[in-house]
Amino acid sequence: MERKTRQRAAIRAAFEAARRPLSPAEVLEIAQRDLDRLGIATVYRNLKAMVEDGSLAKVELPGEPDRYELAGLAHHHHFRCRSCERVFDVTGCVEGLRNLVPRRFRLEGHELTLVGQCGDCVRAA
Amino acid sequence: MERKTRQRAAIRAAFEAARRPLSPAEVLEIAQRDLDRLGIATVYRNLKAMVEDGSLAKVELPGEPDRYELAGLAHHHHFRCRSCERVFDVTGCVEGLRNLVPRRFRLEGHELTLVGQCGDCVRAA
DNA sequence: ATAGATGCAAAGAGTTTGCATAGGT
DNA sequence: ACCTATGCAAACTCTTTGCATCTAT
């Protein structure tokens, strides 16, 4: 992906406007508001290329389709609200990870998802 | 699923032999060693029924297809090998979870997935 | 004998790929 | 003008569903 295309600009703009992790379908929907001829294959190709060139990060949540967010954030995890299904970034990390790893296994990374209710939904309940 | 069929017995036996979370395709492969006429649709139907009756638990990992394991295990997490794609249970948990939660959010649960290489793949490398 | 479970194939949903062509350089 | 990136449609993968048949009770 060497050229600056309007498709790619619309995809990047979608993330800047949303400020939260987006699925490919959400990216298509948002970017099509500006570029109605945009095809889903182009979205997939650009998401893949943007992850490879480091401008996007893939957000994988248990039991959910992959989402993507703008890269450059510090190490963080995610909190998924069971009520509104929104996903939030949480900063910081936990301790004791290495103690969990079986002998001879090599730990290279980890993913943590917190689940519960976000502030808005706690207040509404 | 009220009847005792040989298909269902073979599926249950696959989990008892594997002792780790299995994907539908893995279940099919293992159970077909005993029952070669077993179809993938039957595997899916039985997995779904066994989750509903409480004999299996669904294991959802970030970016991975759903896997299943025998129910009734104590609180635990999972380790996914990047080389062979197998998933293993790890016992124990981490500390500091509550510190990550934003103010006013309510933490109800969490899912942790470790990623790396399993003992077999470390040795093979 | 009855009705639930199975096997196969087709249908869906989500993602990737082939190919002719628009469009960025 | 060149050649990359796009749009469309077909191909793929994973999962579910329809239906005739098998089989546990």
mmCIF file of C-alpha atoms (C1' of nucleotides) in Angstrom:
data_model
loop_
_atom_site.group_PDB
_atom_site.id
_atom_site.type_symbol
_atom_site.label_atom_id
_atom_site.label_comp_id
_atom_site.label_asym_id
_atom_site.label_seq_id
_atom_site.Cartn_x
_atom_site.Cartn_y
_atom_site.Cartn_z
ATOM 1 C CA MET A 1 0.000 0.000 0.000
ATOM 2 C CA GLU A 2 2.235 2.786 -1.294
ATOM 3 C CA ARG A 3 -0.306 5.188 -2.709
ATOM 4 C CA LYS A 4 -2.549 7.675 -0.978
ATOM 5 C CA THR A 5 -6.058 6.742 -2.009
ATOM 6 C CA ARG A 6 -9.325 8.293 -0.925
ATOM 7 C CA GLN A 7 -10.423 4.858 0.267
ATOM 8 C CA ARG A 8 -7.554 4.613 2.654
ATOM 9 C CA ALA A 9 -8.123 8.169 3.877
ATOM 10 C CA ALA A 10 -11.792 7.417 4.566
ATOM 11 C CA ILE A 11 -10.856 4.307 6.516
ATOM 12 C CA ARG A 12 -8.354 6.205 8.633
ATOM 13 C CA ALA A 13 -10.895 8.984 9.209
ATOM 14 C CA ALA A 14 -13.397 6.405 10.479
ATOM 15 C CA PHE A 15 -11.021 5.410 13.257
ATOM 16 C CA GLU A 16 -10.193 8.989 14.156
ATOM 17 C CA ALA A 17 -13.880 9.804 14.456
ATOM 18 C CA ALA A 18 -14.888 6.688 16.358
ATOM 19 C CA ARG A 19 -12.086 6.619 18.944
ATOM 20 C CA ARG A 20 -12.891 3.055 19.824
ATOM 21 C CA PRO A 21 -12.077 -0.365 18.338
ATOM 22 C CA LEU A 22 -14.052 -0.997 15.143
ATOM 23 C CA SER A 23 -14.966 -4.195 13.315
ATOM 24 C CA PRO A 24 -14.500 -4.407 9.522
ATOM 25 C CA ALA A 25 -18.254 -4.021 9.058
ATOM 26 C CA GLU A 26 -18.302 -0.914 11.244
ATOM 27 C CA VAL A 27 -15.391 0.573 9.300
ATOM 28 C CA LEU A 28 -17.239 -0.045 6.039
ATOM 29 C CA GLU A 29 -20.410 1.539 7.331
ATOM 30 C CA ILE A 30 -18.693 4.658 8.646
ATOM 31 C CA ALA A 31 -16.335 5.126 5.702
ATOM 32 C CA GLN A 32 -19.130 4.635 3.175
ATOM 33 C CA ARG A 33 -20.786 7.818 4.420
ATOM 34 C CA ASP A 34 -18.054 9.662 2.532
ATOM 35 C CA LEU A 35 -17.271 7.128 -0.156
ATOM 36 C CA ASP A 36 -20.306 5.102 -1.086
ATOM 37 C CA ARG A 37 -18.495 3.032 -3.713
ATOM 38 C CA LEU A 38 -16.158 1.622 -1.085
ATOM 39 C CA GLY A 39 -16.112 -2.171 -1.123
ATOM 40 C CA ILE A 40 -15.684 -4.521 1.809
ATOM 41 C CA ALA A 41 -12.679 -6.199 0.165
ATOM 42 C CA THR A 42 -10.861 -2.886 0.126
ATOM 43 C CA VAL A 43 -11.601 -2.454 3.816
ATOM 44 C CA TYR A 44 -10.120 -5.859 4.589
ATOM 45 C CA ARG A 45 -7.075 -5.245 2.417
ATOM 46 C CA ASN A 46 -6.400 -1.874 4.006
ATOM 47 C CA LEU A 47 -6.940 -3.077 7.556
ATOM 48 C CA LYS A 48 -4.435 -5.833 6.937
ATOM 49 C CA ALA A 49 -1.938 -3.448 5.352
ATOM 50 C CA MET A 50 -2.346 -0.868 8.115
ATOM 51 C CA VAL A 51 -1.694 -3.499 10.763
ATOM 52 C CA GLU A 52 1.425 -4.551 8.870
ATOM 53 C CA ASP A 53 2.741 -1.017 8.510
ATOM 54 C CA GLY A 54 2.016 -0.343 12.147
ATOM 55 C CA SER A 55 -0.683 2.305 11.906
ATOM 56 C CA LEU A 56 -3.435 0.030 13.257
ATOM 57 C CA ALA A 57 -3.506 -2.586 15.991
ATOM 58 C CA LYS A 58 -5.729 -5.624 15.964
ATOM 59 C CA VAL A 59 -7.995 -5.946 19.019
ATOM 60 C CA GLU A 60 -8.984 -9.521 19.688
ATOM 61 C CA LEU A 61 -11.655 -10.131 22.304
ATOM 62 C CA PRO A 62 -12.918 -13.517 23.474
ATOM 63 C CA GLY A 63 -15.934 -14.677 21.527
ATOM 64 C CA GLU A 64 -16.007 -11.553 19.404
ATOM 65 C CA PRO A 65 -14.967 -10.829 15.830
ATOM 66 C CA ASP A 66 -11.651 -9.021 15.457
ATOM 67 C CA ARG A 67 -11.652 -5.273 15.806
ATOM 68 C CA TYR A 68 -9.004 -2.681 15.025
ATOM 69 C CA GLU A 69 -7.838 0.530 16.663
ATOM 70 C CA LEU A 70 -5.270 3.236 15.959
ATOM 71 C CA ALA A 71 -1.832 2.069 16.982
ATOM 72 C CA GLY A 72 0.614 3.808 19.249
ATOM 73 C CA LEU A 73 -1.159 3.247 22.521
ATOM 74 C CA ALA A 74 0.853 2.001 25.471
ATOM 75 C CA HIS A 75 0.395 -1.579 26.676
ATOM 76 C CA HIS A 76 -3.192 -1.812 27.790
ATOM 77 C CA HIS A 77 -6.124 -4.143 28.054
ATOM 78 C CA HIS A 78 -9.848 -3.908 27.472
ATOM 79 C CA PHE A 79 -13.001 -3.731 29.502
ATOM 80 C CA ARG A 80 -16.199 -4.894 27.852
ATOM 81 C CA CYS A 81 -19.503 -3.674 29.248
ATOM 82 C CA ARG A 82 -22.096 -6.427 29.356
ATOM 83 C CA SER A 83 -24.922 -3.929 29.118
ATOM 84 C CA CYS A 84 -23.961 -1.644 26.248
ATOM 85 C CA GLU A 85 -21.324 -3.886 24.620
ATOM 86 C CA ARG A 86 -18.912 -0.991 24.288
ATOM 87 C CA VAL A 87 -15.243 -1.707 24.784
ATOM 88 C CA PHE A 88 -12.948 0.576 26.779
ATOM 89 C CA ASP A 89 -9.200 0.707 27.125
ATOM 90 C CA VAL A 90 -7.803 0.155 30.617
ATOM 91 C CA THR A 91 -4.258 1.149 31.467
ATOM 92 C CA GLY A 92 -1.823 -0.850 33.532
ATOM 93 C CA CYS A 93 -1.351 -4.539 33.899
ATOM 94 C CA VAL A 94 -1.408 -7.383 36.394
ATOM 95 C CA GLU A 95 1.245 -9.270 38.339
ATOM 96 C CA GLY A 96 2.005 -12.931 38.638
ATOM 97 C CA LEU A 97 1.663 -13.908 35.015
ATOM 98 C CA ARG A 98 4.832 -15.953 34.894
ATOM 99 C CA ASN A 99 3.712 -18.068 37.835
ATOM 100 C CA LEU A 100 0.898 -19.447 35.716
ATOM 101 C CA VAL A 101 3.073 -20.774 32.919
ATOM 102 C CA PRO A 102 3.736 -24.537 32.901
ATOM 103 C CA ARG A 103 7.326 -25.732 32.990
ATOM 104 C CA ARG A 104 9.160 -25.604 29.673
ATOM 105 C CA PHE A 105 6.517 -23.359 28.122
ATOM 106 C CA ARG A 106 7.688 -20.008 26.824
ATOM 107 C CA LEU A 107 5.492 -17.017 27.612
ATOM 108 C CA GLU A 108 5.556 -14.412 24.837
ATOM 109 C CA GLY A 109 2.450 -12.374 25.458
ATOM 110 C CA HIS A 110 -0.934 -12.199 27.105
ATOM 111 C CA GLU A 111 -4.378 -10.777 26.611
ATOM 112 C CA LEU A 112 -6.683 -9.726 29.384
ATOM 113 C CA THR A 113 -10.312 -8.758 29.046
ATOM 114 C CA LEU A 114 -12.273 -7.416 31.961
ATOM 115 C CA VAL A 115 -16.013 -7.820 31.864
ATOM 116 C CA GLY A 116 -18.682 -6.015 33.832
ATOM 117 C CA GLN A 117 -20.634 -2.794 33.687
ATOM 118 C CA CYS A 118 -19.267 0.555 32.608
ATOM 119 C CA GLY A 119 -19.864 3.714 34.622
ATOM 120 C CA ASP A 120 -22.757 4.847 32.473
ATOM 121 C CA CYS A 121 -24.572 1.534 32.815
ATOM 122 C CA VAL A 122 -23.950 1.266 36.558
ATOM 123 C CA ARG A 123 -25.540 4.682 36.986
ATOM 124 C CA ALA A 124 -28.478 3.809 34.712
ATOM 125 C CA ALA A 125 -29.208 0.582 36.613
ATOM 126 C CA MET B 1 -30.455 -34.787 23.082
ATOM 127 C CA GLU B 2 -32.259 -37.376 25.136
ATOM 128 C CA ARG B 3 -30.875 -40.561 23.674
ATOM 129 C CA LYS B 4 -27.551 -42.249 24.258
ATOM 130 C CA THR B 5 -25.924 -42.506 20.857
ATOM 131 C CA ARG B 6 -22.519 -43.843 19.933
ATOM 132 C CA GLN B 7 -21.747 -40.481 18.331
ATOM 133 C CA ARG B 8 -22.280 -38.649 21.563
ATOM 134 C CA ALA B 9 -20.234 -41.209 23.486
ATOM 135 C CA ALA B 10 -17.351 -40.811 21.042
ATOM 136 C CA ILE B 11 -17.471 -37.042 21.415
ATOM 137 C CA ARG B 12 -17.397 -37.249 25.192
ATOM 138 C CA ALA B 13 -14.552 -39.759 25.028
ATOM 139 C CA ALA B 14 -12.560 -37.339 22.886
ATOM 140 C CA PHE B 15 -12.644 -34.738 25.653
ATOM 141 C CA GLU B 16 -11.755 -37.265 28.332
ATOM 142 C CA ALA B 17 -8.756 -38.420 26.313
ATOM 143 C CA ALA B 18 -7.530 -34.979 25.287
ATOM 144 C CA ARG B 19 -7.783 -33.219 28.641
ATOM 145 C CA ARG B 20 -7.513 -29.861 26.976
ATOM 146 C CA PRO B 21 -9.934 -27.545 25.196
ATOM 147 C CA LEU B 22 -10.838 -28.814 21.732
ATOM 148 C CA SER B 23 -12.152 -27.068 18.664
ATOM 149 C CA PRO B 24 -15.027 -28.667 16.727
ATOM 150 C CA ALA B 25 -12.551 -29.800 14.060
ATOM 151 C CA GLU B 26 -10.324 -31.415 16.694
ATOM 152 C CA VAL B 27 -13.300 -33.175 18.232
ATOM 153 C CA LEU B 28 -14.270 -34.513 14.823
ATOM 154 C CA GLU B 29 -10.781 -35.750 14.096
ATOM 155 C CA ILE B 30 -10.383 -37.528 17.425
ATOM 156 C CA ALA B 31 -13.880 -38.996 17.565
ATOM 157 C CA GLN B 32 -13.680 -40.237 13.983
ATOM 158 C CA ARG B 33 -10.911 -42.635 14.972
ATOM 159 C CA ASP B 34 -13.653 -44.697 16.584
ATOM 160 C CA LEU B 35 -16.583 -43.700 14.433
ATOM 161 C CA ASP B 36 -15.503 -42.868 10.923
ATOM 162 C CA ARG B 37 -19.001 -42.077 9.693
ATOM 163 C CA LEU B 38 -19.295 -39.217 12.191
ATOM 164 C CA GLY B 39 -20.226 -35.944 10.528
ATOM 165 C CA ILE B 40 -19.194 -32.424 11.462
ATOM 166 C CA ALA B 41 -22.823 -31.313 11.789
ATOM 167 C CA THR B 42 -23.367 -33.907 14.494
ATOM 168 C CA VAL B 43 -20.329 -32.612 16.331
ATOM 169 C CA TYR B 44 -21.696 -29.075 16.281
ATOM 170 C CA ARG B 45 -25.163 -30.197 17.365
ATOM 171 C CA ASN B 46 -23.790 -32.202 20.250
ATOM 172 C CA LEU B 47 -21.369 -29.539 21.418
ATOM 173 C CA LYS B 48 -24.216 -27.076 21.550
ATOM 174 C CA ALA B 49 -26.467 -29.500 23.421
ATOM 175 C CA MET B 50 -23.731 -30.433 25.891
ATOM 176 C CA VAL B 51 -23.062 -26.797 26.716
ATOM 177 C CA GLU B 52 -26.779 -26.316 27.307
ATOM 178 C CA ASP B 53 -27.058 -29.328 29.600
ATOM 179 C CA GLY B 54 -23.960 -28.241 31.499
ATOM 180 C CA SER B 55 -21.568 -31.064 30.660
ATOM 181 C CA LEU B 56 -19.297 -28.892 28.530
ATOM 182 C CA ALA B 57 -18.064 -25.328 28.885
ATOM 183 C CA LYS B 58 -17.344 -23.057 25.972
ATOM 184 C CA VAL B 59 -13.815 -21.640 25.902
ATOM 185 C CA GLU B 60 -13.624 -18.340 24.061
ATOM 186 C CA LEU B 61 -10.158 -17.085 23.230
ATOM 187 C CA PRO B 62 -9.195 -13.796 21.586
ATOM 188 C CA GLY B 63 -9.064 -14.119 17.823
ATOM 189 C CA GLU B 64 -9.711 -17.834 17.879
ATOM 190 C CA PRO B 65 -12.651 -20.059 17.025
ATOM 191 C CA ASP B 66 -14.565 -21.298 20.041
ATOM 192 C CA ARG B 67 -13.270 -24.344 21.822
ATOM 193 C CA TYR B 68 -14.922 -26.596 24.391
ATOM 194 C CA GLU B 69 -13.827 -28.423 27.534
ATOM 195 C CA LEU B 70 -15.411 -30.646 30.153
ATOM 196 C CA ALA B 71 -17.319 -28.582 32.685
ATOM 197 C CA GLY B 72 -16.718 -28.479 36.416
ATOM 198 C CA LEU B 73 -13.126 -27.310 36.439
ATOM 199 C CA ALA B 74 -11.974 -24.780 39.030
ATOM 200 C CA HIS B 75 -11.274 -21.192 38.001
ATOM 201 C CA HIS B 76 -8.478 -21.270 35.476
ATOM 202 C CA HIS B 77 -7.125 -19.618 32.371
ATOM 203 C CA HIS B 78 -5.625 -20.715 29.073
ATOM 204 C CA PHE B 79 -2.333 -20.830 27.255
ATOM 205 C CA ARG B 80 -2.323 -20.866 23.460
ATOM 206 C CA CYS B 81 0.729 -22.144 21.600
ATOM 207 C CA ARG B 82 1.596 -20.005 18.587
ATOM 208 C CA SER B 83 3.307 -22.891 16.857
ATOM 209 C CA CYS B 84 0.866 -25.777 17.105
ATOM 210 C CA GLU B 85 -2.245 -23.736 17.949
ATOM 211 C CA ARG B 86 -3.182 -26.095 20.777
ATOM 212 C CA VAL B 87 -4.670 -24.623 23.932
ATOM 213 C CA PHE B 88 -3.806 -25.713 27.472
ATOM 214 C CA ASP B 89 -5.373 -25.017 30.853
ATOM 215 C CA VAL B 90 -3.294 -23.122 33.385
ATOM 216 C CA THR B 91 -4.227 -23.113 37.060
ATOM 217 C CA GLY B 92 -4.142 -20.115 39.332
ATOM 218 C CA CYS B 93 -4.816 -16.489 38.694
ATOM 219 C CA VAL B 94 -3.224 -13.065 38.789
ATOM 220 C CA GLU B 95 -3.310 -10.156 41.223
ATOM 221 C CA GLY B 96 -4.118 -6.537 40.762
ATOM 222 C CA LEU B 97 -7.186 -6.890 38.595
ATOM 223 C CA ARG B 98 -9.271 -4.430 40.550
ATOM 224 C CA ASN B 99 -6.617 -1.732 40.170
ATOM 225 C CA LEU B 100 -7.227 -1.691 36.431
ATOM 226 C CA VAL B 101 -10.915 -0.940 36.625
ATOM 227 C CA PRO B 102 -11.909 2.680 35.975
ATOM 228 C CA ARG B 103 -13.863 4.510 38.660
ATOM 229 C CA ARG B 104 -17.549 3.684 38.819
ATOM 230 C CA PHE B 105 -17.114 0.626 36.618
ATOM 231 C CA ARG B 106 -18.230 -2.668 38.130
ATOM 232 C CA LEU B 107 -15.921 -5.632 37.568
ATOM 233 C CA GLU B 108 -17.832 -8.899 37.248
ATOM 234 C CA GLY B 109 -15.364 -11.212 35.563
ATOM 235 C CA HIS B 110 -12.220 -11.503 33.516
ATOM 236 C CA GLU B 111 -10.590 -13.649 30.883
ATOM 237 C CA LEU B 112 -6.861 -14.118 30.571
ATOM 238 C CA THR B 113 -5.071 -15.824 27.719
ATOM 239 C CA LEU B 114 -1.362 -16.471 27.761
ATOM 240 C CA VAL B 115 0.361 -16.821 24.415
ATOM 241 C CA GLY B 116 3.699 -18.373 23.553
ATOM 242 C CA GLN B 117 5.170 -21.763 22.829
ATOM 243 C CA CYS B 118 4.217 -24.999 24.523
ATOM 244 C CA GLY B 119 6.822 -27.419 25.865
ATOM 245 C CA ASP B 120 6.684 -29.656 22.802
ATOM 246 C CA CYS B 121 7.253 -26.768 20.409
ATOM 247 C CA VAL B 122 10.041 -25.222 22.482
ATOM 248 C CA ARG B 123 11.854 -28.541 22.346
ATOM 249 C CA ALA B 124 11.253 -28.940 18.602
ATOM 250 C CA ALA B 125 12.575 -25.455 17.842
ATOM 251 C "C1'" DA C 1 -43.650 -48.326 16.174
ATOM 252 C "C1'" DT C 2 -42.402 -43.836 17.205
ATOM 253 C "C1'" DA C 3 -39.864 -39.870 17.206
ATOM 254 C "C1'" DG C 4 -35.307 -38.118 18.163
ATOM 255 C "C1'" DA C 5 -30.555 -38.105 16.212
ATOM 256 C "C1'" DT C 6 -27.681 -38.672 12.299
ATOM 257 C "C1'" DG C 7 -25.307 -37.936 7.651
ATOM 258 C "C1'" DC C 8 -25.153 -35.499 3.713
ATOM 259 C "C1'" DA C 9 -25.567 -31.547 1.110
ATOM 260 C "C1'" DA C 10 -26.948 -26.999 0.659
ATOM 261 C "C1'" DA C 11 -27.334 -22.563 2.697
ATOM 262 C "C1'" DG C 12 -25.470 -18.671 5.493
ATOM 263 C "C1'" DA C 13 -22.058 -15.497 7.463
ATOM 264 C "C1'" DG C 14 -17.487 -13.647 7.412
ATOM 265 C "C1'" DT C 15 -13.107 -13.232 4.997
ATOM 266 C "C1'" DT C 16 -9.916 -13.738 1.080
ATOM 267 C "C1'" DT C 17 -8.584 -13.900 -3.761
ATOM 268 C "C1'" DG C 18 -8.609 -13.425 -9.087
ATOM 269 C "C1'" DC C 19 -9.030 -10.316 -12.584
ATOM 270 C "C1'" DA C 20 -10.165 -6.352 -15.407
ATOM 271 C "C1'" DT C 21 -9.843 -1.502 -14.841
ATOM 272 C "C1'" DA C 22 -9.800 3.087 -12.462
ATOM 273 C "C1'" DG C 23 -6.666 6.246 -10.705
ATOM 274 C "C1'" DG C 24 -2.272 7.858 -8.082
ATOM 275 C "C1'" DT C 25 2.317 8.937 -9.285
ATOM 276 C "C1'" DA D 1 2.148 5.916 -19.323
ATOM 277 C "C1'" DC D 2 2.926 2.814 -15.741
ATOM 278 C "C1'" DC D 3 1.538 -0.120 -12.426
ATOM 279 C "C1'" DT D 4 -0.732 -0.153 -7.773
ATOM 280 C "C1'" DA D 5 -5.104 -0.373 -5.460
ATOM 281 C "C1'" DT D 6 -9.893 -0.891 -6.267
ATOM 282 C "C1'" DG D 7 -14.588 -3.019 -7.146
ATOM 283 C "C1'" DC D 8 -16.951 -6.892 -8.174
ATOM 284 C "C1'" DA D 9 -17.800 -11.594 -7.937
ATOM 285 C "C1'" DA D 10 -16.302 -16.028 -7.023
ATOM 286 C "C1'" DA D 11 -13.910 -18.901 -3.840
ATOM 287 C "C1'" DC D 12 -12.993 -20.363 0.900
ATOM 288 C "C1'" DT D 13 -13.728 -21.410 5.696
ATOM 289 C "C1'" DC D 14 -16.543 -22.132 9.497
ATOM 290 C "C1'" DT D 15 -21.105 -22.995 11.231
ATOM 291 C "C1'" DT D 16 -26.039 -23.902 10.768
ATOM 292 C "C1'" DT D 17 -30.120 -25.903 8.664
ATOM 293 C "C1'" DG D 18 -33.291 -28.977 5.717
ATOM 294 C "C1'" DC D 19 -34.522 -33.422 4.882
ATOM 295 C "C1'" DA D 20 -34.570 -38.345 4.165
ATOM 296 C "C1'" DT D 21 -32.983 -42.164 6.810
ATOM 297 C "C1'" DC D 22 -31.345 -44.588 10.736
ATOM 298 C "C1'" DT D 23 -31.787 -46.115 15.415
ATOM 299 C "C1'" DA D 24 -32.542 -45.876 20.595
ATOM 300 C "C1'" DT D 25 -36.330 -46.512 23.333
#
